[in-house]
Amino acid sequence: MNTVKILGLILTLTGGVFMDTTARAIEPAKDLSRGADNFYKSDKVTQKKVSFNNIYKMKMVGNLFAPKDLKKDSKYSAIIVTGPMGAVKEQGANLYAQKLAEQGYVTLSVDLAFWGESEGLPKNSISPDMYTETFNAAVDFLGTQSIVDKNKIGVIGICGSGSFAISAAKIDPRLKAIATISMYDMGSVTRNGLKHSQTLEQRKEFIAAAANQRDIEFQGGKVKWNNYLPEKLSADVDDIRREFYDFYRTSRGAAIPKGQTLASTQNRTLVNEAKFINFYPFNDIDTISPRAMLFISGENSHSREFSEDAYKRAAEPKQLVLIPNVGHVDLYDRVDVIPFDKLATFFKDNLK
């Protein structure tokens, strides 16, 4: 398999897109079934834009949600929420944060370093360590809030953020309960592909291509952006790419941060993508015990293998929940199938 095909395989599995200087109109959503409501706005919670520094003095930006009926002088359990790999807090995270705030939690949706409104240059950079730090810094911030019980902080990581949340929990016992949704192990999928469909030789070819591209860019050459999710799909596109497209490239879930175009959202460079090769979030996942872990995946999700792998490796207490007749992206925003009650119960039982 040549380099172009290898990159296509890797990006099919990780959701990368291409950079284009032409901003086109966002397509109307094709499928809003099962309550798809990514841009949900709750009338039962308050929302405040917040910012805080990580330990590298980079500003992280998020939305702090709280129930409108907060009791004076009371402290509440808190939940950090981050969205899919390459998404911004307006894509999935805000929805989950509001739904959990409606059930009595203080919640914080936050942009990972290098993404959305959070700092870090160049934008859209891949840095698993810095993503992990975003979670740790979010715990720092929540621990200073008068309405938060600093001993009752949990986390929800959607898609790739599930693996970053696990990475953070391994080194931060302040995260008392960990839930993942449609999780991707961003290290494994980059090294091995889905269902280990990528060979070692293909991985080495990808690494060599990224290393060669570093030489080119160091000498002033053109940056090479991965080409995965165009603004218009061809008729013969694969099902996984079509699934991501229906969320990120239509009015269902498209969100364009200031200074970017629709085409640049979700996009990563070839050189950056190679950073995931060294990311092993599930190693030592058992050391998170006795803190509880909940892995939620769609029964029909192409990413189901990662939740099952993490569950197998984790120590008790742990739960694996497979939602019938549901795919990967369905759990981003389809409120009729997302088990919000299950999540609320999980945190109630384990943030105490």
Short mmCIF file of C-alpha atoms in Angstrom, two decimals:
data_model
loop_
_atom_site.label_atom_id
_atom_site.label_comp_id
_atom_site.label_asym_id
_atom_site.label_seq_id
_atom_site.Cartn_x
_atom_site.Cartn_y
_atom_site.Cartn_z
CA MET A 1 0.00 0.00 0.00
CA ASN A 2 1.42 3.40 -0.94
CA THR A 3 1.74 6.36 1.37
CA VAL A 4 -1.36 8.10 0.08
CA LYS A 5 -3.50 5.03 0.74
CA ILE A 6 -2.00 4.57 4.19
CA LEU A 7 -2.79 8.16 5.14
CA GLY A 8 -6.31 7.73 3.81
CA LEU A 9 -6.75 4.69 6.04
CA ILE A 10 -5.44 6.44 9.15
CA LEU A 11 -7.53 9.53 8.57
CA THR A 12 -10.64 7.48 7.86
CA LEU A 13 -10.25 6.17 11.38
CA THR A 14 -9.39 9.42 13.13
CA GLY A 15 -11.55 12.07 11.51
CA GLY A 16 -8.95 14.34 9.87
CA VAL A 17 -9.96 16.74 7.10
CA PHE A 18 -8.27 18.91 4.51
CA MET A 19 -7.39 22.58 4.47
CA ASP A 20 -9.08 24.72 1.84
CA THR A 21 -9.00 28.50 1.57
CA THR A 22 -12.53 28.70 0.19
CA ALA A 23 -15.33 28.92 2.75
CA ARG A 24 -18.53 27.36 1.44
CA ALA A 25 -22.04 27.36 2.84
CA ILE A 26 -22.80 24.74 5.45
CA GLU A 27 -25.12 22.08 4.08
CA PRO A 28 -28.49 21.46 5.69
CA ALA A 29 -28.54 18.49 8.04
CA LYS A 30 -29.49 15.26 6.30
CA ASP A 31 -30.56 13.29 9.35
CA LEU A 32 -31.91 14.78 12.56
CA SER A 33 -33.61 11.59 13.69
CA ARG A 34 -33.60 10.25 17.25
CA GLY A 35 -33.56 13.74 18.67
CA ALA A 36 -30.29 14.96 17.15
CA ASP A 37 -29.81 18.27 18.96
CA ASN A 38 -26.14 19.23 19.12
CA PHE A 39 -26.85 22.93 19.68
CA TYR A 40 -29.31 22.33 22.50
CA LYS A 41 -29.90 25.29 24.82
CA SER A 42 -31.32 24.53 28.24
CA ASP A 43 -33.62 26.93 30.06
CA LYS A 44 -32.90 25.13 33.34
CA VAL A 45 -29.22 26.00 33.66
CA THR A 46 -26.94 29.03 33.71
CA GLN A 47 -23.94 29.34 31.41
CA LYS A 48 -20.79 31.40 31.91
CA LYS A 49 -17.72 31.66 29.69
CA VAL A 50 -14.62 30.96 31.78
CA SER A 51 -10.89 30.75 31.24
CA PHE A 52 -7.99 29.42 33.27
CA ASN A 53 -4.31 28.67 32.75
CA ASN A 54 -2.75 25.24 32.50
CA ILE A 55 0.65 24.67 34.11
CA TYR A 56 2.33 25.89 30.91
CA LYS A 57 0.56 29.27 31.28
CA MET A 58 -1.65 28.62 28.27
CA LYS A 59 -5.21 29.89 28.56
CA MET A 60 -7.90 27.22 28.37
CA VAL A 61 -11.44 28.35 27.58
CA GLY A 62 -14.66 26.66 28.56
CA ASN A 63 -18.31 27.04 29.47
CA LEU A 64 -19.36 26.61 33.10
CA PHE A 65 -22.92 25.36 33.53
CA ALA A 66 -24.92 25.15 36.76
CA PRO A 67 -28.55 24.43 37.70
CA LYS A 68 -30.62 27.59 38.03
CA ASP A 69 -31.94 26.38 41.37
CA LEU A 70 -28.56 26.26 43.07
CA LYS A 71 -28.88 26.38 46.84
CA LYS A 72 -27.01 29.21 48.52
CA ASP A 73 -23.80 28.20 50.29
CA SER A 74 -24.05 24.61 48.99
CA LYS A 75 -21.28 22.76 47.16
CA TYR A 76 -22.03 20.54 44.19
CA SER A 77 -20.41 17.63 42.41
CA ALA A 78 -18.74 18.73 39.16
CA ILE A 79 -18.15 17.05 35.81
CA ILE A 80 -15.62 18.02 33.14
CA VAL A 81 -16.76 17.32 29.56
CA THR A 82 -14.67 17.37 26.38
CA GLY A 83 -15.78 16.54 22.88
CA PRO A 84 -14.55 14.35 20.02
CA MET A 85 -11.02 14.54 18.65
CA GLY A 86 -10.71 17.74 16.64
CA ALA A 87 -14.08 19.06 17.81
CA VAL A 88 -14.68 22.21 19.78
CA LYS A 89 -16.78 22.46 22.93
CA GLU A 90 -19.79 23.46 20.85
CA GLN A 91 -19.76 19.99 19.25
CA GLY A 92 -21.07 17.45 21.73
CA ALA A 93 -19.49 18.74 24.95
CA ASN A 94 -21.92 21.61 25.56
CA LEU A 95 -24.86 19.27 25.02
CA TYR A 96 -23.63 16.72 27.56
CA ALA A 97 -22.65 19.45 30.00
CA GLN A 98 -26.11 21.02 29.94
CA LYS A 99 -27.95 17.73 30.23
CA LEU A 100 -25.90 16.78 33.31
CA ALA A 101 -26.30 20.27 34.79
CA GLU A 102 -30.05 19.81 34.48
CA GLN A 103 -29.66 16.82 36.80
CA GLY A 104 -27.94 18.79 39.51
CA TYR A 105 -24.26 18.89 38.58
CA VAL A 106 -21.95 21.80 37.95
CA THR A 107 -20.37 21.06 34.58
CA LEU A 108 -17.49 22.44 32.55
CA SER A 109 -17.19 21.95 28.80
CA VAL A 110 -13.72 22.93 27.64
CA ASP A 111 -11.71 23.24 24.45
CA LEU A 112 -8.56 21.12 24.41
CA ALA A 113 -5.26 22.97 24.06
CA PHE A 114 -4.68 24.02 20.43
CA TRP A 115 -8.39 23.77 19.59
CA GLY A 116 -11.32 26.17 19.57
CA GLU A 117 -10.88 29.14 21.89
CA SER A 118 -8.13 27.57 23.99
CA GLU A 119 -4.57 28.73 23.41
CA GLY A 120 -1.79 26.85 21.69
CA LEU A 121 -0.06 27.42 18.35
CA PRO A 122 -0.17 26.33 15.68
CA LYS A 123 -3.89 25.66 15.92
CA ASN A 124 -5.13 22.09 15.48
CA SER A 125 -1.81 20.69 16.73
CA ILE A 126 -1.60 17.12 18.02
CA SER A 127 -0.17 16.82 21.53
CA PRO A 128 -1.58 14.01 23.69
CA ASP A 129 0.35 15.31 26.70
CA MET A 130 -1.13 18.79 26.34
CA TYR A 131 -4.61 17.36 25.87
CA THR A 132 -4.15 15.41 29.11
CA GLU A 133 -3.02 18.60 30.82
CA THR A 134 -6.24 20.33 29.76
CA PHE A 135 -8.17 17.91 31.98
CA ASN A 136 -5.76 18.32 34.88
CA ALA A 137 -5.98 22.11 34.59
CA ALA A 138 -9.78 21.90 34.51
CA VAL A 139 -9.62 20.10 37.87
CA ASP A 140 -7.40 22.92 39.19
CA PHE A 141 -10.00 25.46 38.09
CA LEU A 142 -13.06 23.65 39.41
CA GLY A 143 -11.37 23.15 42.76
CA THR A 144 -11.33 26.93 43.26
CA GLN A 145 -15.04 27.45 42.56
CA SER A 146 -17.16 28.18 45.62
CA ILE A 147 -20.08 26.10 44.28
CA VAL A 148 -17.94 22.99 43.69
CA ASP A 149 -16.99 20.27 46.12
CA LYS A 150 -13.36 19.74 45.07
CA ASN A 151 -13.51 16.16 46.34
CA LYS A 152 -16.36 15.29 43.96
CA ILE A 153 -15.09 15.92 40.42
CA GLY A 154 -15.71 13.52 37.54
CA VAL A 155 -15.07 13.54 33.80
CA ILE A 156 -16.76 12.63 30.53
CA GLY A 157 -14.61 12.19 27.43
CA ILE A 158 -16.33 11.80 24.05
CA CYS A 159 -14.60 9.93 21.19
CA GLY A 160 -10.86 10.70 21.24
CA SER A 161 -11.29 12.69 24.43
CA GLY A 162 -12.19 9.45 26.15
CA SER A 163 -8.60 8.31 25.75
CA PHE A 164 -7.30 11.70 26.93
CA ALA A 165 -9.57 11.55 29.99
CA ILE A 166 -8.15 8.14 30.88
CA SER A 167 -4.63 9.47 30.40
CA ALA A 168 -5.44 12.34 32.78
CA ALA A 169 -7.08 10.11 35.39
CA LYS A 170 -4.01 7.86 35.57
CA ILE A 171 -1.96 10.76 36.93
CA ASP A 172 -4.68 12.74 38.72
CA PRO A 173 -6.53 11.07 41.62
CA ARG A 174 -8.65 14.20 41.97
CA LEU A 175 -10.73 12.78 39.09
CA LYS A 176 -12.98 10.52 41.11
CA ALA A 177 -15.14 8.96 38.37
CA ILE A 178 -14.42 8.55 34.65
CA ALA A 179 -16.93 8.03 31.84
CA THR A 180 -16.19 7.68 28.13
CA ILE A 181 -18.57 7.92 25.17
CA SER A 182 -17.88 6.33 21.74
CA MET A 183 -14.23 6.21 22.76
CA TYR A 184 -11.33 6.14 20.34
CA ASP A 185 -7.88 5.07 21.51
CA MET A 186 -6.12 7.66 19.36
CA GLY A 187 -2.79 5.91 19.79
CA SER A 188 -3.95 2.46 18.77
CA VAL A 189 -6.02 3.61 15.81
CA THR A 190 -3.06 5.57 14.42
CA ARG A 191 -0.63 2.69 14.93
CA ASN A 192 -2.85 -0.19 13.95
CA GLY A 193 -6.03 0.99 12.26
CA LEU A 194 -9.47 -0.30 13.15
CA LYS A 195 -9.50 -3.99 14.06
CA HIS A 196 -5.70 -3.99 13.58
CA SER A 197 -6.14 -3.68 9.82
CA GLN A 198 -2.88 -1.75 9.33
CA THR A 199 0.40 -3.64 9.08
CA LEU A 200 3.68 -2.67 10.72
CA GLU A 201 5.11 -1.87 7.30
CA GLN A 202 2.24 0.51 6.60
CA ARG A 203 2.83 2.18 9.95
CA LYS A 204 6.53 2.58 9.18
CA GLU A 205 5.70 4.08 5.80
CA PHE A 206 3.43 6.61 7.50
CA ILE A 207 6.14 7.49 10.04
CA ALA A 208 8.71 7.87 7.25
CA ALA A 209 6.38 10.14 5.30
CA ALA A 210 5.85 12.34 8.37
CA ALA A 211 9.59 12.50 9.06
CA ASN A 212 10.30 13.44 5.47
CA GLN A 213 7.65 16.13 5.65
CA ARG A 214 9.38 17.57 8.74
CA ASP A 215 12.52 18.10 6.61
CA ILE A 216 10.47 19.85 3.96
CA GLU A 217 8.70 22.17 6.38
CA PHE A 218 11.83 22.93 8.41
CA GLN A 219 13.40 24.25 5.22
CA GLY A 220 10.43 26.47 4.47
CA GLY A 221 8.42 24.08 2.34
CA LYS A 222 4.64 23.94 2.19
CA VAL A 223 2.81 22.43 5.15
CA LYS A 224 1.06 19.19 4.24
CA TRP A 225 -2.48 18.92 5.59
CA ASN A 226 -4.22 15.58 5.82
CA ASN A 227 -6.97 15.10 3.29
CA TYR A 228 -9.94 13.30 4.77
CA LEU A 229 -13.25 15.11 5.00
CA PRO A 230 -13.89 17.48 2.08
CA GLU A 231 -16.78 19.89 2.09
CA LYS A 232 -18.42 17.83 -0.66
CA LEU A 233 -18.37 14.04 -0.61
CA SER A 234 -17.99 11.83 -3.64
CA ALA A 235 -20.73 9.30 -4.31
CA ASP A 236 -18.51 6.32 -3.48
CA VAL A 237 -17.27 7.54 -0.08
CA ASP A 238 -16.96 4.95 2.71
CA ASP A 239 -19.58 4.70 5.44
CA ILE A 240 -17.30 5.94 8.25
CA ARG A 241 -16.37 9.08 6.38
CA ARG A 242 -20.01 9.70 5.53
CA GLU A 243 -20.95 9.29 9.21
CA PHE A 244 -18.47 11.98 10.29
CA TYR A 245 -19.42 14.22 7.38
CA ASP A 246 -23.09 14.21 8.38
CA PHE A 247 -22.13 15.75 11.70
CA TYR A 248 -19.14 18.00 11.00
CA ARG A 249 -20.05 19.31 7.55
CA THR A 250 -23.78 19.99 7.90
CA SER A 251 -25.91 22.23 10.05
CA ARG A 252 -26.39 19.29 12.41
CA GLY A 253 -23.00 19.84 14.06
CA ALA A 254 -20.77 22.19 12.05
CA ALA A 255 -19.02 24.78 14.25
CA ILE A 256 -16.37 27.15 12.93
CA PRO A 257 -14.01 28.79 15.47
CA LYS A 258 -12.97 32.39 14.90
CA GLY A 259 -10.22 32.66 12.33
CA GLN A 260 -10.97 29.33 10.64
CA THR A 261 -13.12 28.15 7.76
CA LEU A 262 -15.43 25.16 7.57
CA ALA A 263 -12.76 23.36 5.58
CA SER A 264 -10.08 23.84 8.24
CA THR A 265 -12.12 22.48 11.13
CA GLN A 266 -11.16 18.96 12.23
CA ASN A 267 -8.00 19.26 10.12
CA ARG A 268 -4.53 18.14 11.25
CA THR A 269 -1.16 18.12 9.52
CA LEU A 270 0.74 15.00 8.51
CA VAL A 271 3.66 15.89 10.79
CA ASN A 272 1.36 16.39 13.76
CA GLU A 273 -0.62 13.21 13.22
CA ALA A 274 2.50 11.11 13.84
CA LYS A 275 2.51 12.26 17.48
CA PHE A 276 -0.25 9.77 18.23
CA ILE A 277 2.08 6.85 17.47
CA ASN A 278 3.62 7.28 20.95
CA PHE A 279 0.27 7.54 22.78
CA TYR A 280 -0.67 4.51 24.93
CA PRO A 281 -3.58 5.62 27.13
CA PHE A 282 -4.71 2.14 28.16
CA ASN A 283 -1.35 1.06 29.57
CA ASP A 284 -1.74 0.85 33.37
CA ILE A 285 -5.43 1.73 33.16
CA ASP A 286 -5.94 -0.74 36.02
CA THR A 287 -4.11 1.68 38.35
CA ILE A 288 -7.13 4.02 38.23
CA SER A 289 -8.97 1.58 40.50
CA PRO A 290 -10.68 1.86 42.97
CA ARG A 291 -12.08 4.90 41.17
CA ALA A 292 -15.01 3.87 38.98
CA MET A 293 -15.00 3.79 35.19
CA LEU A 294 -17.95 3.69 32.77
CA PHE A 295 -17.49 2.91 29.07
CA ILE A 296 -20.46 3.66 26.79
CA SER A 297 -20.51 2.71 23.12
CA GLY A 298 -23.03 2.07 20.40
CA GLU A 299 -23.70 -1.57 19.64
CA ASN A 300 -23.04 -0.83 15.95
CA SER A 301 -20.21 1.66 16.46
CA HIS A 302 -17.06 1.22 14.38
CA SER A 303 -15.13 2.35 17.48
CA ARG A 304 -16.70 -0.20 19.84
CA GLU A 305 -13.45 -2.20 20.03
CA PHE A 306 -11.74 0.57 22.03
CA SER A 307 -14.36 0.68 24.79
CA GLU A 308 -14.22 -3.11 24.98
CA ASP A 309 -10.42 -3.09 25.13
CA ALA A 310 -10.37 -0.47 27.89
CA TYR A 311 -13.03 -2.35 29.85
CA LYS A 312 -11.06 -5.58 29.60
CA ARG A 313 -7.90 -3.93 30.89
CA ALA A 314 -9.48 -1.81 33.63
CA ALA A 315 -9.85 -3.03 37.19
CA GLU A 316 -13.06 -2.95 39.21
CA PRO A 317 -15.28 -1.07 39.63
CA LYS A 318 -16.07 -0.79 35.95
CA GLN A 319 -19.05 -0.92 33.61
CA LEU A 320 -19.43 -1.41 29.86
CA VAL A 321 -22.72 -0.26 28.33
CA LEU A 322 -23.55 -0.99 24.70
CA ILE A 323 -26.53 0.97 23.35
CA PRO A 324 -28.60 -1.16 20.91
CA ASN A 325 -28.87 -0.09 17.26
CA VAL A 326 -26.58 2.92 17.76
CA GLY A 327 -23.43 3.93 15.90
CA HIS A 328 -20.39 6.03 16.77
CA VAL A 329 -21.55 9.56 15.94
CA ASP A 330 -25.09 8.87 17.15
CA LEU A 331 -23.81 9.32 20.70
CA TYR A 332 -22.51 12.81 19.92
CA ASP A 333 -25.93 14.43 19.83
CA ARG A 334 -28.92 12.09 19.47
CA VAL A 335 -30.60 12.77 22.79
CA ASP A 336 -33.16 9.99 22.34
CA VAL A 337 -30.43 7.34 22.55
CA ILE A 338 -27.76 8.98 24.75
CA PRO A 339 -28.12 7.46 28.26
CA PHE A 340 -28.03 10.70 30.26
CA ASP A 341 -29.86 9.05 33.16
CA LYS A 342 -27.23 6.31 33.27
CA LEU A 343 -24.48 8.92 33.38
CA ALA A 344 -26.21 10.88 36.14
CA THR A 345 -26.65 7.73 38.22
CA PHE A 346 -23.03 6.72 37.65
CA PHE A 347 -21.74 10.03 38.95
CA LYS A 348 -24.23 10.11 41.83
CA ASP A 349 -23.01 6.69 42.97
CA ASN A 350 -19.33 7.47 42.58
CA LEU A 351 -18.92 11.14 43.47
CA LYS A 352 -19.55 10.76 47.17
#
